[in-house]
Amino acid sequence: MSYKRIGKQFANPHGFLGRLFCKIMNIINKKMYKSIVKEIVANESSTILDVGYGNGYLLNLIYKKYKCNLSGIEVSPDVEKLAYSRNKKAIKEGKIKLMQCDCCDMPFESKTFDCVTSVNTIYFWQDTEKGLSEIYRVLKDNGVFYNAVYNKKWLQKLPYTKEYFKFFTKDDYISLGKKIGFSSIEVVDIKKDKNYIVIFKKGIK
C-alpha cells in the first residue's frame, strides 16, 4: 500500500481499510484517549462534543466514566455503523448522538457544549482557523476544547504524513487559540517530544 493511500485513510477513513485504520488508531492513540478522559471535568448533566469520532472509541470511554450527554461529528460516513455498534445502548437512550458534518460548518447553536474533544483531527481540517472558530462558537462560556495531537517533529518523521497532513508547533496552537479569542491556552505533555493535549479555555464575554 502506498504512503499516500495510508495518509488518506488517516485523514478520512473509508471502506474496509477505513474500518481497519480506525482499529489501528484505537491502539496507537490509546494513551491520548485516556489522557483526555482524565483531563475532562464533567458530570451527568455535562454536554460534550467529540470532533472526528471515528469508530466511537473515545465517545465510549467518556460515557462510561461520566454518563453525560455526548454528540459526535465525523466527515466519513463509512465509520458511523462502527460507532453506533460500540455505543448502541447509550445512543438508544438518547445520551449519544452521531452526526456527519465538517467541524468548519457545524449545525449546532452557539454556546451548546461544556467541552469539545478531538484526537488527531486538526491536521486534516480544510480551514484550521474556521474550525477553531466554530468550536469556540459552540462552546459555552468557560467551556474547554481538549485537543490531543502529536508533536510536529515526530509527525514529520513518518513516511505517510507527506500529504493530507498539516503540521503545527505548540506555539502555532497557542497563537491560533489567541487569535480566535480563547482566554487561555495550556499545553499538557502526554509523552515528552511525542504527543500532548492543547487545552483551549473560553472565558466569559
mmCIF file of C-alpha atoms in Angstrom:
data_model
loop_
_atom_site.group_PDB
_atom_site.id
_atom_site.type_symbol
_atom_site.label_atom_id
_atom_site.label_comp_id
_atom_site.label_asym_id
_atom_site.label_seq_id
_atom_site.Cartn_x
_atom_site.Cartn_y
_atom_site.Cartn_z
ATOM 1 C CA MET A 1 0.000 0.000 0.000
ATOM 2 C CA SER A 2 1.347 3.453 -0.904
ATOM 3 C CA TYR A 3 2.141 6.008 1.795
ATOM 4 C CA LYS A 4 -0.249 8.423 0.062
ATOM 5 C CA ARG A 5 -3.090 5.920 0.465
ATOM 6 C CA ILE A 6 -2.226 5.414 4.128
ATOM 7 C CA GLY A 7 -2.241 9.158 4.753
ATOM 8 C CA LYS A 8 -5.619 9.488 3.040
ATOM 9 C CA GLN A 9 -7.124 6.815 5.290
ATOM 10 C CA PHE A 10 -5.938 8.629 8.416
ATOM 11 C CA ALA A 11 -7.465 11.844 7.059
ATOM 12 C CA ASN A 12 -10.781 10.278 6.024
ATOM 13 C CA PRO A 13 -11.235 6.575 6.889
ATOM 14 C CA HIS A 14 -13.438 4.848 4.343
ATOM 15 C CA GLY A 15 -14.326 1.375 3.126
ATOM 16 C CA PHE A 16 -12.870 -1.816 4.571
ATOM 17 C CA LEU A 17 -9.461 -0.200 5.001
ATOM 18 C CA GLY A 18 -11.070 2.695 6.876
ATOM 19 C CA ARG A 19 -12.556 0.296 9.405
ATOM 20 C CA LEU A 20 -9.160 -1.341 9.808
ATOM 21 C CA PHE A 21 -7.416 2.012 10.223
ATOM 22 C CA CYS A 22 -9.887 3.040 12.928
ATOM 23 C CA LYS A 23 -8.861 -0.029 14.923
ATOM 24 C CA ILE A 24 -5.198 0.793 14.368
ATOM 25 C CA MET A 25 -5.829 4.346 15.588
ATOM 26 C CA ASN A 26 -7.535 2.976 18.714
ATOM 27 C CA ILE A 27 -4.333 1.108 19.522
ATOM 28 C CA ILE A 28 -1.736 3.756 18.725
ATOM 29 C CA ASN A 29 -3.778 6.610 20.238
ATOM 30 C CA LYS A 30 -4.905 4.769 23.367
ATOM 31 C CA LYS A 31 -2.813 6.874 25.738
ATOM 32 C CA MET A 32 -4.120 10.050 24.102
ATOM 33 C CA TYR A 33 -7.747 8.979 24.601
ATOM 34 C CA LYS A 34 -7.137 8.118 28.231
ATOM 35 C CA SER A 35 -5.309 11.396 28.850
ATOM 36 C CA ILE A 36 -8.257 13.392 27.506
ATOM 37 C CA VAL A 37 -10.728 11.455 29.676
ATOM 38 C CA LYS A 38 -8.524 12.148 32.682
ATOM 39 C CA GLU A 39 -8.343 15.898 31.928
ATOM 40 C CA ILE A 40 -12.079 16.399 31.363
ATOM 41 C CA VAL A 41 -14.121 17.856 34.202
ATOM 42 C CA ALA A 42 -17.709 16.617 33.719
ATOM 43 C CA ASN A 43 -20.805 15.127 35.311
ATOM 44 C CA GLU A 44 -24.063 13.550 34.120
ATOM 45 C CA SER A 45 -25.547 16.897 33.051
ATOM 46 C CA SER A 46 -22.498 17.955 31.022
ATOM 47 C CA THR A 47 -22.724 18.305 27.241
ATOM 48 C CA ILE A 48 -19.674 17.170 25.292
ATOM 49 C CA LEU A 49 -18.879 17.150 21.566
ATOM 50 C CA ASP A 50 -16.266 14.850 20.031
ATOM 51 C CA VAL A 51 -14.862 16.041 16.705
ATOM 52 C CA GLY A 52 -13.935 13.143 14.411
ATOM 53 C CA TYR A 53 -15.449 10.298 16.437
ATOM 54 C CA GLY A 54 -14.148 7.531 14.142
ATOM 55 C CA ASN A 55 -15.454 4.209 15.405
ATOM 56 C CA GLY A 56 -16.742 5.793 18.617
ATOM 57 C CA TYR A 57 -13.904 4.682 20.876
ATOM 58 C CA LEU A 58 -13.428 7.991 22.732
ATOM 59 C CA LEU A 59 -17.182 8.597 22.974
ATOM 60 C CA ASN A 60 -17.463 5.226 24.685
ATOM 61 C CA LEU A 61 -14.676 5.971 27.173
ATOM 62 C CA ILE A 62 -16.155 9.358 28.103
ATOM 63 C CA TYR A 63 -19.662 7.969 28.501
ATOM 64 C CA LYS A 64 -18.528 5.085 30.677
ATOM 65 C CA LYS A 65 -16.853 7.497 33.110
ATOM 66 C CA TYR A 66 -19.269 10.441 33.163
ATOM 67 C CA LYS A 67 -22.646 9.214 31.806
ATOM 68 C CA CYS A 68 -23.009 12.689 30.270
ATOM 69 C CA ASN A 69 -24.739 13.907 27.109
ATOM 70 C CA LEU A 70 -22.497 13.358 24.101
ATOM 71 C CA SER A 71 -22.546 14.350 20.444
ATOM 72 C CA GLY A 72 -20.094 13.239 17.801
ATOM 73 C CA ILE A 73 -19.353 14.619 14.351
ATOM 74 C CA GLU A 74 -17.443 12.851 11.591
ATOM 75 C CA VAL A 75 -16.684 13.604 7.923
ATOM 76 C CA SER A 76 -16.549 9.924 6.951
ATOM 77 C CA PRO A 77 -19.936 8.184 6.574
ATOM 78 C CA ASP A 78 -18.278 4.766 6.453
ATOM 79 C CA VAL A 79 -17.448 4.599 10.174
ATOM 80 C CA GLU A 80 -20.864 5.538 11.577
ATOM 81 C CA LYS A 81 -22.012 1.904 11.816
ATOM 82 C CA LEU A 82 -18.922 1.048 13.846
ATOM 83 C CA ALA A 83 -19.534 3.942 16.245
ATOM 84 C CA TYR A 84 -23.200 3.007 16.522
ATOM 85 C CA SER A 85 -22.372 -0.609 17.314
ATOM 86 C CA ARG A 86 -19.857 0.383 20.007
ATOM 87 C CA ASN A 87 -22.282 2.833 21.651
ATOM 88 C CA LYS A 88 -25.631 1.225 20.831
ATOM 89 C CA LYS A 89 -27.131 1.343 24.330
ATOM 90 C CA ALA A 90 -26.258 4.998 25.010
ATOM 91 C CA ILE A 91 -27.471 6.011 21.532
ATOM 92 C CA LYS A 92 -30.826 4.272 22.030
ATOM 93 C CA GLU A 93 -31.173 6.038 25.384
ATOM 94 C CA GLY A 94 -30.549 9.390 23.691
ATOM 95 C CA LYS A 95 -27.293 10.024 25.553
ATOM 96 C CA ILE A 96 -25.065 9.877 22.462
ATOM 97 C CA LYS A 97 -25.940 11.455 19.107
ATOM 98 C CA LEU A 98 -23.890 10.928 15.951
ATOM 99 C CA MET A 99 -23.809 13.312 13.012
ATOM 100 C CA GLN A 100 -21.968 13.537 9.722
ATOM 101 C CA CYS A 101 -20.592 17.035 9.183
ATOM 102 C CA ASP A 102 -17.427 19.104 8.993
ATOM 103 C CA CYS A 103 -16.189 20.933 12.089
ATOM 104 C CA CYS A 104 -15.736 24.021 9.912
ATOM 105 C CA ASP A 105 -19.512 24.232 9.446
ATOM 106 C CA MET A 106 -21.421 22.792 12.403
ATOM 107 C CA PRO A 107 -25.232 22.926 12.716
ATOM 108 C CA PHE A 108 -25.222 23.435 16.499
ATOM 109 C CA GLU A 109 -26.438 26.592 18.186
ATOM 110 C CA SER A 110 -23.865 28.838 19.834
ATOM 111 C CA LYS A 111 -22.908 28.001 23.425
ATOM 112 C CA THR A 112 -24.201 24.415 23.259
ATOM 113 C CA PHE A 113 -21.347 22.402 24.792
ATOM 114 C CA ASP A 114 -19.449 22.420 28.076
ATOM 115 C CA CYS A 115 -16.460 20.916 26.329
ATOM 116 C CA VAL A 116 -15.230 19.690 22.969
ATOM 117 C CA THR A 117 -12.706 16.902 22.404
ATOM 118 C CA SER A 118 -10.617 15.840 19.433
ATOM 119 C CA VAL A 119 -7.779 13.388 18.879
ATOM 120 C CA ASN A 120 -5.537 13.821 15.822
ATOM 121 C CA THR A 121 -8.037 15.548 13.560
ATOM 122 C CA ILE A 122 -6.846 19.149 13.376
ATOM 123 C CA TYR A 123 -4.132 18.267 10.830
ATOM 124 C CA PHE A 124 -6.885 17.449 8.322
ATOM 125 C CA TRP A 125 -9.297 20.358 8.732
ATOM 126 C CA GLN A 126 -9.865 22.246 5.479
ATOM 127 C CA ASP A 127 -9.650 25.586 7.284
ATOM 128 C CA THR A 128 -7.918 25.442 10.677
ATOM 129 C CA GLU A 129 -8.955 28.917 11.817
ATOM 130 C CA LYS A 130 -12.565 28.389 10.790
ATOM 131 C CA GLY A 131 -12.681 25.031 12.573
ATOM 132 C CA LEU A 132 -11.331 26.562 15.780
ATOM 133 C CA SER A 133 -13.741 29.489 15.423
ATOM 134 C CA GLU A 134 -16.657 27.062 15.119
ATOM 135 C CA ILE A 135 -15.522 25.165 18.203
ATOM 136 C CA TYR A 136 -15.202 28.461 20.070
ATOM 137 C CA ARG A 137 -18.724 29.400 18.965
ATOM 138 C CA VAL A 138 -20.406 26.181 20.120
ATOM 139 C CA LEU A 139 -18.622 26.186 23.493
ATOM 140 C CA LYS A 140 -20.448 27.655 26.461
ATOM 141 C CA ASP A 141 -18.786 30.414 28.481
ATOM 142 C CA ASN A 142 -15.972 28.823 30.496
ATOM 143 C CA GLY A 143 -16.080 25.854 28.097
ATOM 144 C CA VAL A 144 -12.943 23.914 27.184
ATOM 145 C CA PHE A 145 -11.590 22.349 23.997
ATOM 146 C CA TYR A 146 -9.263 19.387 24.625
ATOM 147 C CA ASN A 147 -7.176 18.835 21.501
ATOM 148 C CA ALA A 148 -4.823 15.817 21.623
ATOM 149 C CA VAL A 149 -2.113 15.881 18.951
ATOM 150 C CA TYR A 150 1.294 14.537 18.023
ATOM 151 C CA ASN A 151 4.433 16.661 18.113
ATOM 152 C CA LYS A 152 5.257 18.292 14.744
ATOM 153 C CA LYS A 153 8.779 16.870 14.549
ATOM 154 C CA TRP A 154 7.562 13.389 15.426
ATOM 155 C CA LEU A 155 4.823 13.522 12.770
ATOM 156 C CA GLN A 156 7.200 14.773 10.089
ATOM 157 C CA LYS A 157 9.410 11.722 10.541
ATOM 158 C CA LEU A 158 6.576 9.415 9.451
ATOM 159 C CA PRO A 159 6.612 8.496 5.745
ATOM 160 C CA TYR A 160 2.827 8.678 5.297
ATOM 161 C CA THR A 161 2.412 12.293 6.513
ATOM 162 C CA LYS A 162 3.850 13.901 3.372
ATOM 163 C CA GLU A 163 0.343 14.520 2.006
ATOM 164 C CA TYR A 164 -3.008 15.383 3.637
ATOM 165 C CA PHE A 165 -1.356 16.411 6.929
ATOM 166 C CA LYS A 166 -0.839 19.958 8.195
ATOM 167 C CA PHE A 167 1.827 20.466 10.846
ATOM 168 C CA PHE A 168 1.678 22.718 13.909
ATOM 169 C CA THR A 169 4.053 23.505 16.747
ATOM 170 C CA LYS A 170 2.939 24.214 20.309
ATOM 171 C CA ASP A 171 3.451 27.919 19.604
ATOM 172 C CA ASP A 172 1.280 27.643 16.496
ATOM 173 C CA TYR A 173 -1.600 26.246 18.544
ATOM 174 C CA ILE A 174 -1.201 28.971 21.153
ATOM 175 C CA SER A 175 -1.144 31.716 18.506
ATOM 176 C CA LEU A 176 -4.197 30.289 16.744
ATOM 177 C CA GLY A 177 -6.105 29.999 20.010
ATOM 178 C CA LYS A 178 -5.348 33.593 20.981
ATOM 179 C CA LYS A 179 -6.346 34.818 17.521
ATOM 180 C CA ILE A 180 -9.716 33.077 17.775
ATOM 181 C CA GLY A 181 -10.357 34.540 21.228
ATOM 182 C CA PHE A 182 -9.714 31.760 23.724
ATOM 183 C CA SER A 183 -8.911 33.279 27.108
ATOM 184 C CA SER A 184 -6.109 30.817 27.877
ATOM 185 C CA ILE A 185 -4.254 28.003 26.125
ATOM 186 C CA GLU A 186 -2.344 25.376 28.099
ATOM 187 C CA VAL A 187 -0.187 22.544 26.750
ATOM 188 C CA VAL A 188 -0.009 19.328 28.775
ATOM 189 C CA ASP A 189 2.515 16.699 27.696
ATOM 190 C CA ILE A 190 1.313 13.116 27.307
ATOM 191 C CA LYS A 191 4.722 11.775 26.307
ATOM 192 C CA LYS A 192 7.562 14.281 26.045
ATOM 193 C CA ASP A 193 8.637 15.022 22.469
ATOM 194 C CA LYS A 194 5.859 12.826 21.086
ATOM 195 C CA ASN A 195 2.321 13.993 21.932
ATOM 196 C CA TYR A 196 0.371 16.384 24.118
ATOM 197 C CA ILE A 197 -3.028 17.947 24.788
ATOM 198 C CA VAL A 198 -3.663 21.572 23.912
ATOM 199 C CA ILE A 199 -6.315 22.858 26.319
ATOM 200 C CA PHE A 200 -8.175 25.865 24.916
ATOM 201 C CA LYS A 201 -10.337 27.640 27.502
ATOM 202 C CA LYS A 202 -13.128 30.019 26.564
ATOM 203 C CA GLY A 203 -13.748 32.840 29.000
ATOM 204 C CA ILE A 204 -16.922 34.833 29.647
ATOM 205 C CA LYS A 205 -17.683 37.667 27.256
#
